[in-house]
Every structure is written in C-alpha cells, then in structure tokens.
PDB file of C-alpha atoms in Angstrom:
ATOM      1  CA  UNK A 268      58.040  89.295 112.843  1.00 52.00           C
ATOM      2  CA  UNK A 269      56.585  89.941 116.110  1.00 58.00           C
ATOM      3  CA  UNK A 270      57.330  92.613 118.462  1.00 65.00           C
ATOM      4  CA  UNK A 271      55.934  93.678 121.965  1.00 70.00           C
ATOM      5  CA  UNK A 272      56.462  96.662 123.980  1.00 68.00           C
ATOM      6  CA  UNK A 273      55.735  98.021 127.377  1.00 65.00           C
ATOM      7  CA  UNK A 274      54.322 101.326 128.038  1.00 67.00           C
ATOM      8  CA  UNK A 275      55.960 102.665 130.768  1.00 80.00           C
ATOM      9  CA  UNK A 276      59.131 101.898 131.947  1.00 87.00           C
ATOM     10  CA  UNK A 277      58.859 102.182 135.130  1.00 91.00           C
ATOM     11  CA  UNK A 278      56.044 102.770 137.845  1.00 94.00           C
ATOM     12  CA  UNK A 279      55.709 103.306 141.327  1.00 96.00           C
ATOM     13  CA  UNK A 280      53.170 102.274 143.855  1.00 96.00           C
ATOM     14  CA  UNK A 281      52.488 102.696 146.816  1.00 97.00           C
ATOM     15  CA  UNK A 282      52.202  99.315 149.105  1.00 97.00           C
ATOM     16  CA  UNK A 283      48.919  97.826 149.249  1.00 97.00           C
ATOM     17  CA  UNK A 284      47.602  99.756 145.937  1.00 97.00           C
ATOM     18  CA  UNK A 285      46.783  97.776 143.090  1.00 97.00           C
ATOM     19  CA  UNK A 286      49.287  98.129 140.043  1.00 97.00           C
ATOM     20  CA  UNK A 287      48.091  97.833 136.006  1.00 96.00           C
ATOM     21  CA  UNK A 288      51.369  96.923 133.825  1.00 95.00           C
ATOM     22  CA  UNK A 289      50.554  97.402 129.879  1.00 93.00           C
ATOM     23  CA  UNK A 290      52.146  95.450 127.435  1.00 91.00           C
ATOM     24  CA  UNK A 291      51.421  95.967 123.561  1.00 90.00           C
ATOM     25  CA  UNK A 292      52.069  93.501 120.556  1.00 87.00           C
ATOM     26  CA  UNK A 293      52.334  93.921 117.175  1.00 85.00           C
ATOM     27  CA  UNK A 294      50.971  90.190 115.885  1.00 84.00           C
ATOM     28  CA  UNK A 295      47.080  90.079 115.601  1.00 84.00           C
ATOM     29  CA  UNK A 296      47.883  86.361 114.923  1.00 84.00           C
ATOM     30  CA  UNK A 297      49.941  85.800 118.377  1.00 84.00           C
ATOM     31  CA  UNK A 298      47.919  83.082 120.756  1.00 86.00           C
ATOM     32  CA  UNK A 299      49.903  82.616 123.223  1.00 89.00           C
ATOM     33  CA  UNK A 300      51.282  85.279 126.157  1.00 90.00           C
ATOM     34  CA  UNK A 301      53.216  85.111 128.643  1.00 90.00           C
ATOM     35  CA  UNK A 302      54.091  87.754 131.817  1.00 92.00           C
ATOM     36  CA  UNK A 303      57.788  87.488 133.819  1.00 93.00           C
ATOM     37  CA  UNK A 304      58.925  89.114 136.632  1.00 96.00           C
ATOM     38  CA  UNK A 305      62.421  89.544 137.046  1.00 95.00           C
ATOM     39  CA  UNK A 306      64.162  90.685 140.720  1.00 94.00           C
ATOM     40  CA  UNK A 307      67.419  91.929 140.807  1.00 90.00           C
ATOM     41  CA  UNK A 308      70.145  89.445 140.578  1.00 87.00           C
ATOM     42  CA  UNK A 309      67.840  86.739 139.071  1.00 91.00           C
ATOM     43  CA  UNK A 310      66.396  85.497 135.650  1.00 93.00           C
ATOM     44  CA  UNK A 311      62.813  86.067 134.699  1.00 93.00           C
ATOM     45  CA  UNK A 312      60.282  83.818 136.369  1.00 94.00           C
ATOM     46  CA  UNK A 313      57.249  82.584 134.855  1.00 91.00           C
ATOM     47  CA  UNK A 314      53.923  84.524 136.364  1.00 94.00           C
ATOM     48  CA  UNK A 315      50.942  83.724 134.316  1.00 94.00           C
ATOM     49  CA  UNK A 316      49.736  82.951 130.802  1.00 92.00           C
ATOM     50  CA  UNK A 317      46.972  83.437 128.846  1.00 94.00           C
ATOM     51  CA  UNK A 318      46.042  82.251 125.419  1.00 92.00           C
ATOM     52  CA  UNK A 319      44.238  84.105 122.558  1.00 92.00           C
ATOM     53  CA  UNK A 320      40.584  82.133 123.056  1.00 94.00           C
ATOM     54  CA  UNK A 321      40.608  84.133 126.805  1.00 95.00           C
ATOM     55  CA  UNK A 322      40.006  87.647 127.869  1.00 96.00           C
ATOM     56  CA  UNK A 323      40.873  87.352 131.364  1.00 97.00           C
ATOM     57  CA  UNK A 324      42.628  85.004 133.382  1.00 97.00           C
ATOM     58  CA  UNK A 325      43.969  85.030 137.454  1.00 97.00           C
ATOM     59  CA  UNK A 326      46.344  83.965 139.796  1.00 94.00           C
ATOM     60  CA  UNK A 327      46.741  84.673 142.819  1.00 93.00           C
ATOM     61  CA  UNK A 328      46.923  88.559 143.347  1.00 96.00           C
ATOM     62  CA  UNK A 329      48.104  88.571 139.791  1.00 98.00           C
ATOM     63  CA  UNK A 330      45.254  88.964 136.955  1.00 97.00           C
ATOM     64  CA  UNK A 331      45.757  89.194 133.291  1.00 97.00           C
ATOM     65  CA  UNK A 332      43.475  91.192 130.448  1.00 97.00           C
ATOM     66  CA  UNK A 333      43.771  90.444 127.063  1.00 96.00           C
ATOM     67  CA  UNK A 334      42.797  93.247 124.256  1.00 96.00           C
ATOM     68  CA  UNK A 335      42.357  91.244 121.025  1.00 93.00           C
ATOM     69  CA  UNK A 336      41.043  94.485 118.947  1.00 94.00           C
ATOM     70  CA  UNK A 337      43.612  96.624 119.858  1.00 94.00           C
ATOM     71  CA  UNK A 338      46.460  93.970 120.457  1.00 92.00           C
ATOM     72  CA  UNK A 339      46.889  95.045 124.030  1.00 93.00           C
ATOM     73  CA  UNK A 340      47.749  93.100 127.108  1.00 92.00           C
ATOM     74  CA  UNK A 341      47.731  94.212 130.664  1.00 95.00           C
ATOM     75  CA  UNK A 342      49.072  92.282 134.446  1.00 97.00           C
ATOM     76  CA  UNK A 343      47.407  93.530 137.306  1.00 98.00           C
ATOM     77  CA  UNK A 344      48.703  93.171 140.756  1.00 98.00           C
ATOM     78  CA  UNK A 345      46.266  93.566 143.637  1.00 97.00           C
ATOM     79  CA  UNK A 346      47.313  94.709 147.009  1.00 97.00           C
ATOM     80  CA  UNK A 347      50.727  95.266 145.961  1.00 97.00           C
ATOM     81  CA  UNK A 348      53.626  94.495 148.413  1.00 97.00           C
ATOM     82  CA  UNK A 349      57.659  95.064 148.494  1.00 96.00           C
ATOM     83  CA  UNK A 350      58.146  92.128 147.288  1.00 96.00           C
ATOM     84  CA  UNK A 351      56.516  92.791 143.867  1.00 97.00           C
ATOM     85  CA  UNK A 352      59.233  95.371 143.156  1.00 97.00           C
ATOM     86  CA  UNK A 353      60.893  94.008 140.228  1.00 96.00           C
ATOM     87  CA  UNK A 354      61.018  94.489 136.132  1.00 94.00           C
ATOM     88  CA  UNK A 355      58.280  92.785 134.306  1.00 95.00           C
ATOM     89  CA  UNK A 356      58.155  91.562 131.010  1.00 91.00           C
ATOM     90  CA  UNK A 357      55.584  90.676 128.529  1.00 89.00           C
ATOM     91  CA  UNK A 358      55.998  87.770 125.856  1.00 86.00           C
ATOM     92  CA  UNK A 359      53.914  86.308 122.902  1.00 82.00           C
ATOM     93  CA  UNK A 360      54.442  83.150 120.803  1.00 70.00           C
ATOM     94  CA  UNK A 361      57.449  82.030 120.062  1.00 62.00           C
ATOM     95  CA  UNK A 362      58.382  83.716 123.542  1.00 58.00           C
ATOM     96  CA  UNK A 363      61.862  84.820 121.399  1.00 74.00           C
ATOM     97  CA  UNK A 364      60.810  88.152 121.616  1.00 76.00           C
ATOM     98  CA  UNK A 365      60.496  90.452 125.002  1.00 79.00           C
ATOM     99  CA  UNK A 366      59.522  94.270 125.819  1.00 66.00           C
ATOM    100  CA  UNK A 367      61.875  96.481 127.314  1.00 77.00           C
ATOM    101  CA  UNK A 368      60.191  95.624 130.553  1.00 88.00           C
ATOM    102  CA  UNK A 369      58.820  97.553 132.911  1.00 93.00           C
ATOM    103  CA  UNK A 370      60.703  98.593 136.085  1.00 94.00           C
ATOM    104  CA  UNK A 371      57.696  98.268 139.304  1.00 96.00           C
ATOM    105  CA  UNK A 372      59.158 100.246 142.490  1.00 96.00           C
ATOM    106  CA  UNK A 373      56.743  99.942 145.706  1.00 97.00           C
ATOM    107  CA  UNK A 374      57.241 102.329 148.480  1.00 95.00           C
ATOM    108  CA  UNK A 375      56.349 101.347 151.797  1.00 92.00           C
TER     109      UNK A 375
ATOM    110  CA  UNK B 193      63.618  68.733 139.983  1.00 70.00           C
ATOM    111  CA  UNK B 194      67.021  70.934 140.076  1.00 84.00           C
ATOM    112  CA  UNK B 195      66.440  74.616 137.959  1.00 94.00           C
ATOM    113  CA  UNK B 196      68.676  75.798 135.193  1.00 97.00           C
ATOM    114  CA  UNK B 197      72.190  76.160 135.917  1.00 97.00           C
ATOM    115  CA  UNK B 198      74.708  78.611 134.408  1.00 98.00           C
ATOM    116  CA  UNK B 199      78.718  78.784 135.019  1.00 97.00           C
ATOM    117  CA  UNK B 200      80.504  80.950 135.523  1.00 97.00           C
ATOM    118  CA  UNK B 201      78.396  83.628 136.931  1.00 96.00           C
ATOM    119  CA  UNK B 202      80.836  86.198 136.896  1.00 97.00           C
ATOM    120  CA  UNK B 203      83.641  86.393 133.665  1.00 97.00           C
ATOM    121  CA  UNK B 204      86.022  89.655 132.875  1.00 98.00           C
ATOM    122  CA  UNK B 205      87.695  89.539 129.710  1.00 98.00           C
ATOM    123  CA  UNK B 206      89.556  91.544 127.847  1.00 98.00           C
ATOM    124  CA  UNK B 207      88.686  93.205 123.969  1.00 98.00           C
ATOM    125  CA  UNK B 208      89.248  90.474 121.620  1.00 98.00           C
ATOM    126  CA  UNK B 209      89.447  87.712 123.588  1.00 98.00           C
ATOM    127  CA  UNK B 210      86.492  85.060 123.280  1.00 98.00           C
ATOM    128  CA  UNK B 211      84.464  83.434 125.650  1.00 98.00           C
ATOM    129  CA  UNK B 212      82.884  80.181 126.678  1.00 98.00           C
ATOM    130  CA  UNK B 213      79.531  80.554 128.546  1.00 98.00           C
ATOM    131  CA  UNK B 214      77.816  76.994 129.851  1.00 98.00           C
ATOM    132  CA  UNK B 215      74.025  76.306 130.037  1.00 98.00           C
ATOM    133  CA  UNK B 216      72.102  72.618 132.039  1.00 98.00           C
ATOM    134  CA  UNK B 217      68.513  72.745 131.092  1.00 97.00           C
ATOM    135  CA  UNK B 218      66.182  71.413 133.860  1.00 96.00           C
ATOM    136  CA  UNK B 219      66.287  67.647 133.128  1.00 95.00           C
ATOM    137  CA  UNK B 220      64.023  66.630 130.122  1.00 92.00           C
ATOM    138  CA  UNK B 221      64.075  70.000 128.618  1.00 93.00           C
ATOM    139  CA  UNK B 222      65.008  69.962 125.507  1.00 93.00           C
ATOM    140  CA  UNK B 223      65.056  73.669 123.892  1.00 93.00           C
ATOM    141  CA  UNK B 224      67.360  75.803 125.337  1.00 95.00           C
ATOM    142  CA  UNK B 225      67.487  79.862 124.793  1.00 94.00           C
ATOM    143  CA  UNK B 226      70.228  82.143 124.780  1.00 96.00           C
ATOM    144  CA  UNK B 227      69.113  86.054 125.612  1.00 94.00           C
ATOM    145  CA  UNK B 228      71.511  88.964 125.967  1.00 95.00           C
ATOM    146  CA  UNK B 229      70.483  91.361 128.999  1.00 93.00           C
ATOM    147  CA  UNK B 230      71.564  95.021 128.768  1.00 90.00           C
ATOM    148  CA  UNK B 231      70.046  97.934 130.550  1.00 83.00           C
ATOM    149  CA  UNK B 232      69.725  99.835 127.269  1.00 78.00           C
ATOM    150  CA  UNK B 233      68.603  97.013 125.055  1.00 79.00           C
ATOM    151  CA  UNK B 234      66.332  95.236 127.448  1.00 82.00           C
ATOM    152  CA  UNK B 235      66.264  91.473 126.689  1.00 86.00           C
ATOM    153  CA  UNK B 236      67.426  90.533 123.455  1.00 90.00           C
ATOM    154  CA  UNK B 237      67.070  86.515 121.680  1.00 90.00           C
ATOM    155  CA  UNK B 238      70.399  85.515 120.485  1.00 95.00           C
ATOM    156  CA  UNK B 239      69.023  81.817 119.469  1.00 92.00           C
ATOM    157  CA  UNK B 240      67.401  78.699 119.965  1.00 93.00           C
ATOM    158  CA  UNK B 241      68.556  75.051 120.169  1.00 94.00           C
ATOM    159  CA  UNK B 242      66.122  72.010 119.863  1.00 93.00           C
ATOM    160  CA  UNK B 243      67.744  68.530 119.835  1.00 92.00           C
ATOM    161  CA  UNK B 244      71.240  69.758 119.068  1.00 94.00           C
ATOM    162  CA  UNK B 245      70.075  71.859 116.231  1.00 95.00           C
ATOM    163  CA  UNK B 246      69.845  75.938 116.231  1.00 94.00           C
ATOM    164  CA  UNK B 247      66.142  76.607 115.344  1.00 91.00           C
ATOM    165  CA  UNK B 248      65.535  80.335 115.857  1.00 88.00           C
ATOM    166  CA  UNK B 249      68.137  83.078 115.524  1.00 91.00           C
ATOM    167  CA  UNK B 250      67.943  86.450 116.473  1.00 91.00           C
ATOM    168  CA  UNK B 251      69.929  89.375 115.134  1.00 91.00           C
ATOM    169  CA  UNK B 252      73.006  89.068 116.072  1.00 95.00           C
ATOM    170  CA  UNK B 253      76.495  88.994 114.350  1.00 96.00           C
ATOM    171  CA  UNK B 254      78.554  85.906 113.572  1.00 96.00           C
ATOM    172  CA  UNK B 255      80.801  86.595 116.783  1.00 98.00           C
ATOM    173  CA  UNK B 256      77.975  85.193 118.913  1.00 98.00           C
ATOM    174  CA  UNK B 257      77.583  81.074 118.074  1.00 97.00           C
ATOM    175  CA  UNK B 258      76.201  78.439 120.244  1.00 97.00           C
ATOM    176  CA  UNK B 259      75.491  74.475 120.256  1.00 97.00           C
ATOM    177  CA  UNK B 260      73.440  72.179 122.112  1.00 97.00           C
ATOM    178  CA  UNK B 261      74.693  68.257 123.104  1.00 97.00           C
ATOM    179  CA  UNK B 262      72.745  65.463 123.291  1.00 96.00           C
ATOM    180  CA  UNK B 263      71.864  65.468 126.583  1.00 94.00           C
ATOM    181  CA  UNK B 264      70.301  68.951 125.726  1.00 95.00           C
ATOM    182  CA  UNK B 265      73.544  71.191 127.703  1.00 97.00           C
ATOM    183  CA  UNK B 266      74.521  74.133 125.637  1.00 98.00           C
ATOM    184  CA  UNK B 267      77.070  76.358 125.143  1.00 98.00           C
ATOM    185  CA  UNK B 268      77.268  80.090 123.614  1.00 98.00           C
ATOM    186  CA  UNK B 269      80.467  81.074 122.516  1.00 98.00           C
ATOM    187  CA  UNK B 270      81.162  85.085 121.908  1.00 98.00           C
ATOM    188  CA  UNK B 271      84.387  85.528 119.764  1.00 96.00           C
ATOM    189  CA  UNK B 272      86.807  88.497 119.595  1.00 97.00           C
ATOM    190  CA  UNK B 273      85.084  90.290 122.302  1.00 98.00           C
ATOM    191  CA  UNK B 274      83.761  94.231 121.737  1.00 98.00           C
ATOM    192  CA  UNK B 275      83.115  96.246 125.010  1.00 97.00           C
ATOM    193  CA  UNK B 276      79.550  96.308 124.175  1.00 96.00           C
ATOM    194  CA  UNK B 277      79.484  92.816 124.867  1.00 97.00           C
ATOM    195  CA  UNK B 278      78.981  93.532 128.504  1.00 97.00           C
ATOM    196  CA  UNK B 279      75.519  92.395 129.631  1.00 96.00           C
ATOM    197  CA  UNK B 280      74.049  89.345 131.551  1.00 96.00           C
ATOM    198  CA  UNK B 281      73.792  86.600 129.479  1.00 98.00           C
ATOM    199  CA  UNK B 282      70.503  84.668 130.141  1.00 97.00           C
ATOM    200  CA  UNK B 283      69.661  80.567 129.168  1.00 96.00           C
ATOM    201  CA  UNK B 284      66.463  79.400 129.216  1.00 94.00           C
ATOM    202  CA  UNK B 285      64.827  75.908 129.058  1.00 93.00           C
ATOM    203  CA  UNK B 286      61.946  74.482 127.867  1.00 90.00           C
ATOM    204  CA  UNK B 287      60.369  71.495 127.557  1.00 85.00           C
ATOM    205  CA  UNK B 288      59.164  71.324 123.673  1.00 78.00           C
ATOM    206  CA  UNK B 289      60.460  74.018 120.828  1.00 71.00           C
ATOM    207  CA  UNK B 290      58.565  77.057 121.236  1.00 63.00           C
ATOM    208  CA  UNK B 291      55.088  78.161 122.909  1.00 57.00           C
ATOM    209  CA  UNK B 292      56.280  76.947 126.046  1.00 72.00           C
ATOM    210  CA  UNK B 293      56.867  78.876 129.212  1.00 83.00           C
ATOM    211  CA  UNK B 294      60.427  79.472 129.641  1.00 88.00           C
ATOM    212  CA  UNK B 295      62.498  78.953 132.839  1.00 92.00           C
ATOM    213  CA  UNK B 296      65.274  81.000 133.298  1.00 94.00           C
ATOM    214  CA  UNK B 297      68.955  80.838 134.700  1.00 96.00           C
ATOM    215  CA  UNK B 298      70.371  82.800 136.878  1.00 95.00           C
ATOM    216  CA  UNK B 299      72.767  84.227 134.061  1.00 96.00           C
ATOM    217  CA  UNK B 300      76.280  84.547 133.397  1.00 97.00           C
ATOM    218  CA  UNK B 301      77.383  88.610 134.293  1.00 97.00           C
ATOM    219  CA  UNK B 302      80.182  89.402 131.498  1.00 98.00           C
ATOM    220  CA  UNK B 303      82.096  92.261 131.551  1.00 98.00           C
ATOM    221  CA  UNK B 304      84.685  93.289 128.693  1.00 98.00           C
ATOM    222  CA  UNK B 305      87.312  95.607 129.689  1.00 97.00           C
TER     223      UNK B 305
END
C-alpha cells in the first residue's frame, strides 16, 4: 500500500520568511499529489496539486517540488503571513492515505 | 454551490453506546470519505463510498460501518463505543472515485466519556 509522511511536525516562521514543508511517499508508482491545509476548527482544504509528469508547479505564494528519484515532495510558502498558520498535509493517489501533518506556527 | 455538511458537530456519548454521524456531499459528488482525526494518529481513512457501494476500507474494526444513499448522503455508524473513539470525525466529497481532490467537512467532534 501506499504511505506518506511528513518530516517535521511542526515549524515555525517568522512572518514574511518563506517556509519549505517536506512530505515523503513510499509509492514510486503514485501520480497524483495533493497538499491541504487545515486551520483550527476546520477540515482540510485543497491547496495545490501536482501530477507525476511535473517537477514543479505554483500558485499563488504557494509552490510545489516534486522529487521523483527519491520519492520526495515539498510546499513552499513565500512571504509567509499569520494566516498560513495551520497543519498541512500531504496526499498521493488514492488520496485515502495522509501524513501526520505538519503543524506551521508564524510569529509576528 | 453549498460545501459539505456534517451534523451534529458536537456528540458526547457514553462507553458502549453507538452513534449515528451524517454526511451531504457537495451536490453531484458522488464518493464520499470517512477519516478519523486524532492528535496522536493524525488523519486516518475509515472508508470510501461510490454510488451506494463501500469501495476502499481502511483499517479499522467492525464497530465502525457506514453507507451511502442514492442521492450520494452518507452515514458512519460507530457501535458500542470505546473511549478511544474520541476524535473529529471528517467526510469528504468528491466528484468521481478516487484521484480527485477532496473537499472536506467541517467534522463531527465526538467525545466518549
């Protein structure tokens, strides 16, 4: 089966640095990936995708590496504010099965 | 176009008792996910329901059960309630059965005392 996992845990950032989130997975056949970002007292909401025939992929403030060789999968958030304090998750294909998250605190 | 909806938010029960949660997918979403949310366990699949029939299962034990109608509301039901049921319980809906990006419910908060 398929399995991801986050790296950290948590992370702190100060506001208006840029933040890296990793995300490992253990599928090299996953095509499909998916980042959430859940605040407190909410569900996950979509960020961004990416499928397996990219390596990189933005949004806005929010870009998205993808590490074929080494299964490996990263969100970066530019210029980060209060607002992006919140746990993010990682998904692949079938999206059934979610990291541990990581926990993103921002101090002002 | 109205999001996923989840009643109750808020349930206490007692150990051994069972509960009902309730799921409404956005409208013409068809798959609908179950996840169990603990701070320990992160967010864990319970299952999967395409066109009233459970597709994917996670690992969970026969206490946790679900169904899906056929206009694509579902319901989990948790039987003789453990304390370690406690956690947010999380529905999801998608358009097709798998590979799609999910969209989440608020949850339902359950806490067994």
């Amino acid at each position: 089966g398929e399995s991801v996992g986050l790296h950290l845990p948590t992370l702190s950032v100060q506001e208006g640095d840029n933040s890296i989130i990793n995300c490992a997975y253990s599928n090299s056949a996953s095509d499909y990936f998916i980042w959430y970002k859940q605040e407190s007292g909410k569900g996950p909401q979509f960020i961004i995708d990416i499928r397996s025939n990219m390596d990189k992929r933005q949004g806005q403030r929010v870009t998205v590496l993808l590490n074929k060789t080494v299964k490996h999968l990263s969100l970066q958030i530019a210029a980060t504010q209060p607002g992006d304090s919140a746990v993010y998750f990682c998904a692949v294909r079938n999206q059934f099965y979610f990291g541990t998250g990581t926990s993103l605190t921002v101090i002002p | 176009k109205a999001g996923v909806t989840q009643t109750p938010r808020y349930l206490i029960k007692t150990r051994g008792q069972q509960v009902t949660l309730s799921c409404s997918p956005i409208s013409g979403h068809r798959s609908v996910s179950w996840y169990q949310q603990t701070p320990g366990q992160g967010l864990q699949f319970l299952f999967e329901y395409f066109s009233e029939t459970q597709r994917n299962k996670g690992n969970f034990p026969g206490r946790f059960s679900g169904r899906q109608f056929s206009n694509s509301r579902s319901e989990m039901n948790v039987s003789t309630l453990e304390l370690g049921d406690s956690a947010l319980y999380l529905c999801a809906s998608s358009p097709g059965q798998g590979g799609y990006e999910q969209y989440f419910g608020p949850g339902t908060r359950l806490t067994v005392t």
